[in-house]
Amino acid sequence: MGVRTHPNSLLQDLDLDKEQFQDLLTLAAQLKQEKLHGDEVERLGRQNIVLVFEKNSTRTRCAFEVAANDQGARVTYLGPEGSHLGREESVADTARVLGRMYDGLAFRGNTQDTVEQFAEHAGIPVWNALTDEWHPTQSLADILTMTEYHGGDVEDIAFCFTGDGDSNVARSLLVTGALLGMDVRIAAPAGLQPPRDVVAAAEKAARSSGARVLVTDDLDAAVRGADFVYTDVWVSMGEPDDAWAARVPSLLPYRVTDDVLDATGRPGVRFMHCLPAIHNRDTDIGARLYQQFGVEGAEVTDEVFESHRSIVFDQAENRMHTIKALLVRSLGG
Ligand code: CP
Ligand code: NVA
């Protein structure tokens, strides 16, 4: 990528090779058991971590904070307001200041360029906590969750992402699945499919790993045989609110319903979502979509979201265990 950065930074999914990815999953599973049994060992005592978040977050922020606290590290949170970043101080200057005080930095924001600038100037490990392009800590949690439910080798898992195939989460899952040798399908209408360079990167990774990669507008073909069906919000943070007007009609055929899950032909199929999800009228957006378009929920029906086939809260929990593994591997010596 042409950026000089700390070797333990994670700026996008393909910064990891298959072995490193699997090592993080193994460590995450071990840390999860330690916590469950109450015998967790602190590996990050006296370390300080800063979270620089330009966008909102519930899971990612809390996962970093709890993971760090469990391991004996201290955390500072800099939210969308309150620091000088971008207003009175450049990314490069902010990064150099924070690099003098902290041992690691997580960044959530808009452009991938910003997280790369942090990595270039901070001199400490920098982790991408979501940009418009990638969400690598999400794929770590998602693949751990898939392996827990599937039970077999990761290469035997087939999953289908349906909906906004150009979202950060879809892109990350596509390249990660390809890296790991999985059967990856993305179902999305033309115009909302992952960009050409991301598909090319996935295809390249697949040539080494033996993964199968399918990007199509044919949802029926994409879900057939999938062990997991995954979706994300139809309009991501930072996109204009008026995007909903075009997204609702184009993505309604791609929403996850019971029929879509049944079309996999897999009795044990599971539904996945990075969250937050629009699945009823209990949010401002959900209520507005009902008023404007007459739809109850958006990317997934309430029936699916609340069903026994939904494993979304296991994914959310695994955000913490996998981010903990990332912190320990990056800073634990
Ligand atoms: N999935 C996820 O990144 O959630 P948050 O936006 O709440 O961090
Ligand atoms: N694609 C979503 C993911 C949220 C975790 C967004 O960027 O808003």
Coordinates of C-alpha atoms and ligand atoms in Angstrom, one line a residue:
M1 CA 0.0 0.0 0.0
G2 CA 3.0 2.3 0.0
V3 CA 2.6 3.5 3.6
R4 CA 5.4 3.1 6.1
T5 CA 3.7 1.9 9.2
H6 CA 4.2 0.0 12.4
P7 CA 4.2 -3.8 11.5
N8 CA 1.4 -4.4 14.0
S9 CA -1.0 -2.0 12.4
L10 CA -4.2 -3.3 10.9
L11 CA -5.4 -0.8 8.3
Q12 CA -7.4 -3.2 6.0
D13 CA -8.2 -6.9 6.0
L14 CA -5.5 -8.0 3.5
D15 CA -2.8 -6.6 5.8
L16 CA -3.1 -10.0 7.5
D17 CA -2.1 -13.2 5.8
K18 CA -4.1 -16.4 6.4
E19 CA -1.8 -17.6 9.1
Q20 CA -2.0 -14.4 11.0
F21 CA -5.7 -14.2 10.7
Q22 CA -6.1 -17.8 12.0
D23 CA -3.7 -17.1 14.8
L24 CA -5.9 -14.2 16.0
L25 CA -8.9 -16.4 15.9
T26 CA -7.2 -19.1 18.0
L27 CA -6.1 -16.5 20.5
A28 CA -9.5 -14.9 20.6
A29 CA -11.1 -18.3 21.3
Q30 CA -8.5 -18.8 24.1
L31 CA -9.2 -15.4 25.6
K32 CA -12.9 -16.0 25.5
Q33 CA -12.5 -19.2 27.5
E34 CA -10.2 -17.5 30.0
K35 CA -12.8 -14.7 30.6
L36 CA -15.6 -17.2 30.8
H37 CA -13.7 -19.3 33.5
G38 CA -12.6 -16.2 35.4
D39 CA -8.9 -16.9 35.0
E40 CA -7.9 -14.2 32.5
V41 CA -4.3 -13.1 32.7
E42 CA -3.5 -9.4 32.2
R43 CA -1.0 -9.0 29.3
L44 CA -1.3 -5.3 28.7
G45 CA -0.5 -3.7 32.1
R46 CA 0.8 -0.1 32.0
Q47 CA -0.2 0.3 28.3
N48 CA -2.3 3.2 27.0
I49 CA -4.6 3.1 24.1
V50 CA -6.4 6.0 22.4
L51 CA -9.6 5.7 20.4
V52 CA -10.0 8.4 17.8
F53 CA -13.5 8.2 16.5
E54 CA -15.0 10.6 13.9
K55 CA -18.1 8.5 13.6
N56 CA -20.6 7.0 16.1
S57 CA -20.1 3.6 17.6
T58 CA -21.6 1.3 20.1
R59 CA -20.0 -2.1 19.6
T60 CA -16.5 -1.2 18.4
R61 CA -15.8 1.5 21.0
C62 CA -17.1 -0.7 23.8
A63 CA -15.2 -3.7 22.5
F64 CA -11.9 -1.8 22.5
E65 CA -12.6 -0.4 26.0
V66 CA -13.6 -3.7 27.6
A67 CA -10.9 -5.6 25.9
A68 CA -8.3 -3.1 27.0
N69 CA -9.6 -2.9 30.6
D70 CA -9.7 -6.7 30.9
Q71 CA -6.1 -6.9 29.9
G72 CA -5.0 -4.1 32.2
A73 CA -4.5 -1.3 29.6
R74 CA -6.0 2.2 30.0
V75 CA -8.1 3.9 27.3
T76 CA -8.7 7.5 26.2
Y77 CA -11.7 8.1 23.9
L78 CA -11.6 11.1 21.5
G79 CA -15.1 11.4 19.9
P80 CA -16.4 13.3 16.9
E81 CA -16.2 16.5 19.0
G82 CA -13.7 17.7 21.5
S83 CA -10.3 17.2 20.0
H84 CA -8.5 19.6 17.6
L85 CA -8.4 16.9 14.9
G86 CA -9.3 18.3 11.4
R87 CA -10.2 21.8 12.7
E88 CA -7.1 23.3 14.4
E89 CA -4.7 20.4 13.9
S90 CA -3.8 18.1 11.0
V91 CA -3.9 14.3 11.1
A92 CA -0.1 14.2 10.8
D93 CA 0.4 16.5 13.8
T94 CA -2.3 14.8 15.9
A95 CA -0.7 11.4 15.1
R96 CA 2.7 12.5 16.1
V97 CA 1.4 13.9 19.4
L98 CA -0.6 10.8 20.2
G99 CA 2.3 8.5 19.2
R100 CA 4.4 10.2 22.0
M101 CA 1.8 9.3 24.7
Y102 CA 0.1 6.1 23.7
D103 CA 1.1 2.5 22.8
G104 CA -1.7 2.0 20.3
L105 CA -4.3 3.9 18.4
A106 CA -7.7 2.9 17.0
F107 CA -9.2 5.1 14.3
R108 CA -12.8 5.2 13.1
G109 CA -13.7 7.7 10.4
N110 CA -14.5 8.5 6.8
T111 CA -11.6 8.0 4.5
Q112 CA -9.1 5.2 4.3
D113 CA -6.5 7.9 3.6
T114 CA -6.9 9.3 7.2
V115 CA -6.2 6.0 8.9
E116 CA -3.2 5.5 6.6
Q117 CA -1.9 9.0 7.6
F118 CA -2.3 8.1 11.3
A119 CA -0.3 4.9 10.7
E120 CA 2.3 6.8 8.7
H121 CA 2.9 9.4 11.4
A122 CA 2.1 7.9 14.8
G123 CA 4.9 5.4 15.0
I124 CA 2.7 3.0 17.0
P125 CA 0.3 0.3 16.0
V126 CA -2.8 1.8 14.4
W127 CA -6.0 -0.3 14.0
N128 CA -8.8 0.6 11.6
A129 CA -12.0 0.6 13.6
L130 CA -14.1 1.3 10.4
T131 CA -13.6 3.6 7.4
D132 CA -15.9 4.0 4.4
E133 CA -13.8 1.3 2.7
W134 CA -13.0 -1.4 5.2
H135 CA -14.1 -2.8 8.6
P136 CA -11.4 -5.4 9.4
T137 CA -12.1 -5.9 13.1
Q138 CA -15.7 -6.8 12.1
S139 CA -14.6 -9.6 9.8
L140 CA -12.4 -11.0 12.6
A141 CA -15.5 -11.3 14.8
D142 CA -17.6 -12.6 12.0
I143 CA -15.3 -15.4 11.0
L144 CA -14.8 -16.5 14.6
T145 CA -18.6 -16.6 15.0
M146 CA -19.0 -18.6 11.7
T147 CA -16.4 -21.2 12.9
E148 CA -18.1 -21.5 16.3
Y149 CA -21.4 -22.3 14.7
H150 CA -20.1 -24.4 11.7
G151 CA -17.7 -26.5 13.7
G152 CA -15.8 -27.6 10.6
D153 CA -12.8 -26.1 8.8
V154 CA -13.1 -22.5 7.6
E155 CA -12.5 -23.6 4.0
D156 CA -15.8 -25.7 4.2
I157 CA -17.9 -22.6 5.1
A158 CA -20.1 -21.0 2.5
F159 CA -21.6 -17.5 3.2
C160 CA -23.7 -15.1 1.2
F161 CA -23.7 -11.4 1.8
T162 CA -26.9 -9.7 0.4
G163 CA -27.8 -6.0 0.2
D164 CA -25.4 -3.1 -0.2
G165 CA -22.5 -5.0 -1.6
D166 CA -20.4 -1.9 -1.8
S167 CA -20.4 -1.3 2.0
N168 CA -17.3 -1.5 4.1
V169 CA -18.5 -4.7 5.8
A170 CA -19.3 -6.4 2.4
R171 CA -15.9 -5.5 1.1
S172 CA -14.1 -6.7 4.2
L173 CA -16.0 -10.0 4.2
L174 CA -15.4 -10.5 0.5
V175 CA -11.6 -10.2 0.7
T176 CA -11.4 -12.0 4.0
G177 CA -13.4 -15.0 2.8
A178 CA -11.2 -15.1 -0.3
L179 CA -8.0 -15.0 1.9
L180 CA -9.2 -17.8 4.0
G181 CA -10.3 -20.1 1.2
M182 CA -14.0 -19.9 1.9
D183 CA -17.0 -20.0 -0.5
V184 CA -18.0 -16.3 -0.7
R185 CA -21.0 -14.9 -2.5
I186 CA -22.1 -11.3 -2.7
A187 CA -25.6 -10.7 -4.0
A188 CA -26.3 -7.0 -4.9
P189 CA -27.9 -5.0 -7.7
A190 CA -25.6 -3.5 -10.3
G191 CA -24.4 -0.2 -8.9
L192 CA -24.2 -1.5 -5.3
Q193 CA -21.6 -4.3 -6.0
P194 CA -18.1 -4.1 -4.6
P195 CA -15.7 -2.0 -6.7
R196 CA -13.7 -3.6 -9.4
D197 CA -10.4 -3.4 -7.5
V198 CA -11.8 -5.0 -4.4
V199 CA -13.2 -7.9 -6.5
A200 CA -9.9 -8.2 -8.3
A201 CA -8.1 -8.3 -4.9
A202 CA -10.5 -11.1 -3.7
E203 CA -10.0 -13.0 -6.9
K204 CA -6.2 -12.8 -6.6
A205 CA -6.4 -14.0 -3.0
A206 CA -8.7 -16.8 -4.1
R207 CA -6.2 -18.1 -6.6
S208 CA -3.8 -18.8 -3.7
S209 CA -6.3 -20.0 -1.2
G210 CA -8.6 -22.0 -3.3
A211 CA -11.6 -19.8 -2.3
R212 CA -14.7 -19.6 -4.5
V213 CA -15.8 -16.0 -5.2
L214 CA -19.1 -15.0 -6.7
V215 CA -20.4 -11.5 -7.2
T216 CA -23.9 -11.4 -8.8
D217 CA -27.2 -9.7 -8.9
D218 CA -28.9 -13.2 -8.7
L219 CA -29.8 -13.6 -5.0
D220 CA -31.3 -17.1 -5.5
A221 CA -28.1 -18.4 -7.0
A222 CA -26.0 -16.7 -4.4
V223 CA -27.8 -18.1 -1.4
R224 CA -28.1 -21.7 -2.6
G225 CA -26.0 -23.9 -0.3
A226 CA -24.9 -21.0 2.0
D227 CA -24.4 -21.8 5.7
F228 CA -24.7 -18.2 6.6
V229 CA -26.7 -15.3 5.2
Y230 CA -25.3 -11.9 6.1
T231 CA -26.5 -8.3 5.6
D232 CA -25.6 -4.7 6.6
V233 CA -27.5 -1.4 6.7
W234 CA -28.6 -0.1 3.3
V235 CA -27.2 3.4 4.0
S236 CA -24.0 3.6 5.9
M237 CA -22.7 6.3 8.2
G238 CA -21.5 9.3 6.2
E239 CA -23.8 8.6 3.2
P240 CA -26.4 11.3 2.5
D241 CA -29.8 10.7 4.1
D242 CA -31.5 11.1 0.7
A243 CA -29.8 7.9 -0.5
W244 CA -32.6 5.9 1.2
A245 CA -35.0 7.0 -1.6
A246 CA -33.1 5.1 -4.2
R247 CA -31.8 2.3 -2.0
V248 CA -35.2 1.1 -0.7
P249 CA -36.6 0.1 -4.0
S250 CA -33.4 -1.3 -5.4
L251 CA -32.5 -3.3 -2.3
L252 CA -35.9 -4.5 -1.2
P253 CA -35.5 -7.7 -3.4
Y254 CA -32.3 -8.3 -1.5
R255 CA -33.6 -8.1 2.1
V256 CA -33.3 -11.1 4.3
T257 CA -36.6 -12.9 4.8
D258 CA -37.5 -16.4 6.0
D259 CA -37.9 -17.3 2.3
V260 CA -34.3 -16.2 1.5
L261 CA -33.0 -18.3 4.4
D262 CA -35.1 -21.3 3.2
A263 CA -33.7 -20.8 -0.3
T264 CA -30.3 -21.8 1.0
G265 CA -31.5 -25.4 1.3
R266 CA -29.6 -25.6 4.6
P267 CA -31.7 -26.5 7.6
G268 CA -29.0 -25.1 9.9
V269 CA -28.6 -21.8 8.1
R270 CA -27.9 -18.8 10.3
F271 CA -28.5 -15.1 9.9
M272 CA -25.7 -12.6 10.5
H273 CA -25.5 -8.8 10.7
C274 CA -22.8 -6.5 11.9
L275 CA -25.4 -4.3 13.6
P276 CA -26.9 -1.7 14.1
A277 CA -29.9 -3.2 12.1
I278 CA -33.1 -1.7 10.9
H279 CA -35.5 -4.6 11.5
N280 CA -38.6 -2.8 12.9
R281 CA -40.0 0.7 13.6
D282 CA -38.3 1.1 17.0
T283 CA -35.6 3.5 15.7
D284 CA -35.9 6.9 14.1
I285 CA -34.8 5.5 10.7
G286 CA -37.1 2.5 11.0
A287 CA -40.1 4.7 11.8
R288 CA -39.3 7.1 9.0
L289 CA -38.9 4.3 6.4
Y290 CA -42.3 2.9 7.5
Q291 CA -43.9 6.4 7.0
Q292 CA -42.2 7.1 3.7
F293 CA -42.1 3.8 2.0
G294 CA -44.5 1.6 3.9
V295 CA -41.8 -0.9 4.8
E296 CA -41.5 -2.6 8.2
G297 CA -37.7 -2.9 8.8
A298 CA -35.3 -2.6 5.9
E299 CA -32.4 -5.0 5.2
V300 CA -33.9 -7.8 7.4
T301 CA -37.4 -8.6 8.6
D302 CA -38.1 -8.6 12.3
E303 CA -39.1 -12.3 12.1
V304 CA -35.6 -13.3 10.9
F305 CA -33.8 -10.9 13.2
E306 CA -35.6 -12.3 16.3
S307 CA -35.6 -15.9 15.2
H308 CA -33.5 -18.8 16.5
R309 CA -31.6 -18.6 13.2
S310 CA -30.2 -15.2 14.1
I311 CA -26.7 -15.1 15.7
V312 CA -26.2 -11.4 15.6
F313 CA -25.6 -11.0 19.4
D314 CA -23.0 -13.7 19.3
Q315 CA -21.2 -11.7 16.6
A316 CA -21.5 -8.5 18.8
E317 CA -19.9 -10.3 21.7
N318 CA -17.2 -11.7 19.6
R319 CA -16.2 -8.2 18.6
M320 CA -14.7 -7.9 22.1
H321 CA -12.9 -11.2 22.1
T322 CA -11.3 -10.7 18.7
I323 CA -10.4 -7.1 19.3
K324 CA -8.8 -8.3 22.6
A325 CA -6.8 -10.8 20.6
L326 CA -5.7 -8.0 18.2
L327 CA -4.5 -5.8 21.1
V328 CA -2.7 -8.6 22.8
R329 CA -0.9 -9.7 19.6
S330 CA 0.0 -6.1 18.7
L331 CA 1.1 -4.9 22.1
G332 CA 1.6 -7.9 24.3
G333 CA 5.2 -8.5 23.3
Ligands
CP1 N1 -20.7 -3.3 14.0 C1 -20.2 -2.1 14.5 O1 -19.1 -1.7 14.1 O2 -20.9 -1.5 15.4 P1 -20.7 0.0 16.0 O3 -20.9 0.9 14.8 O4 -21.7 0.1 17.0 O5 -19.3 0.1 16.5
NVA2 N1 -21.8 -0.2 6.8 C1 -22.1 0.3 8.1 C2 -21.4 -0.6 9.2 C3 -21.7 -0.2 10.6 C4 -21.0 -1.0 11.5 C5 -21.6 1.7 8.3 O1 -20.5 2.1 7.8 O2 -22.4 2.6 8.8

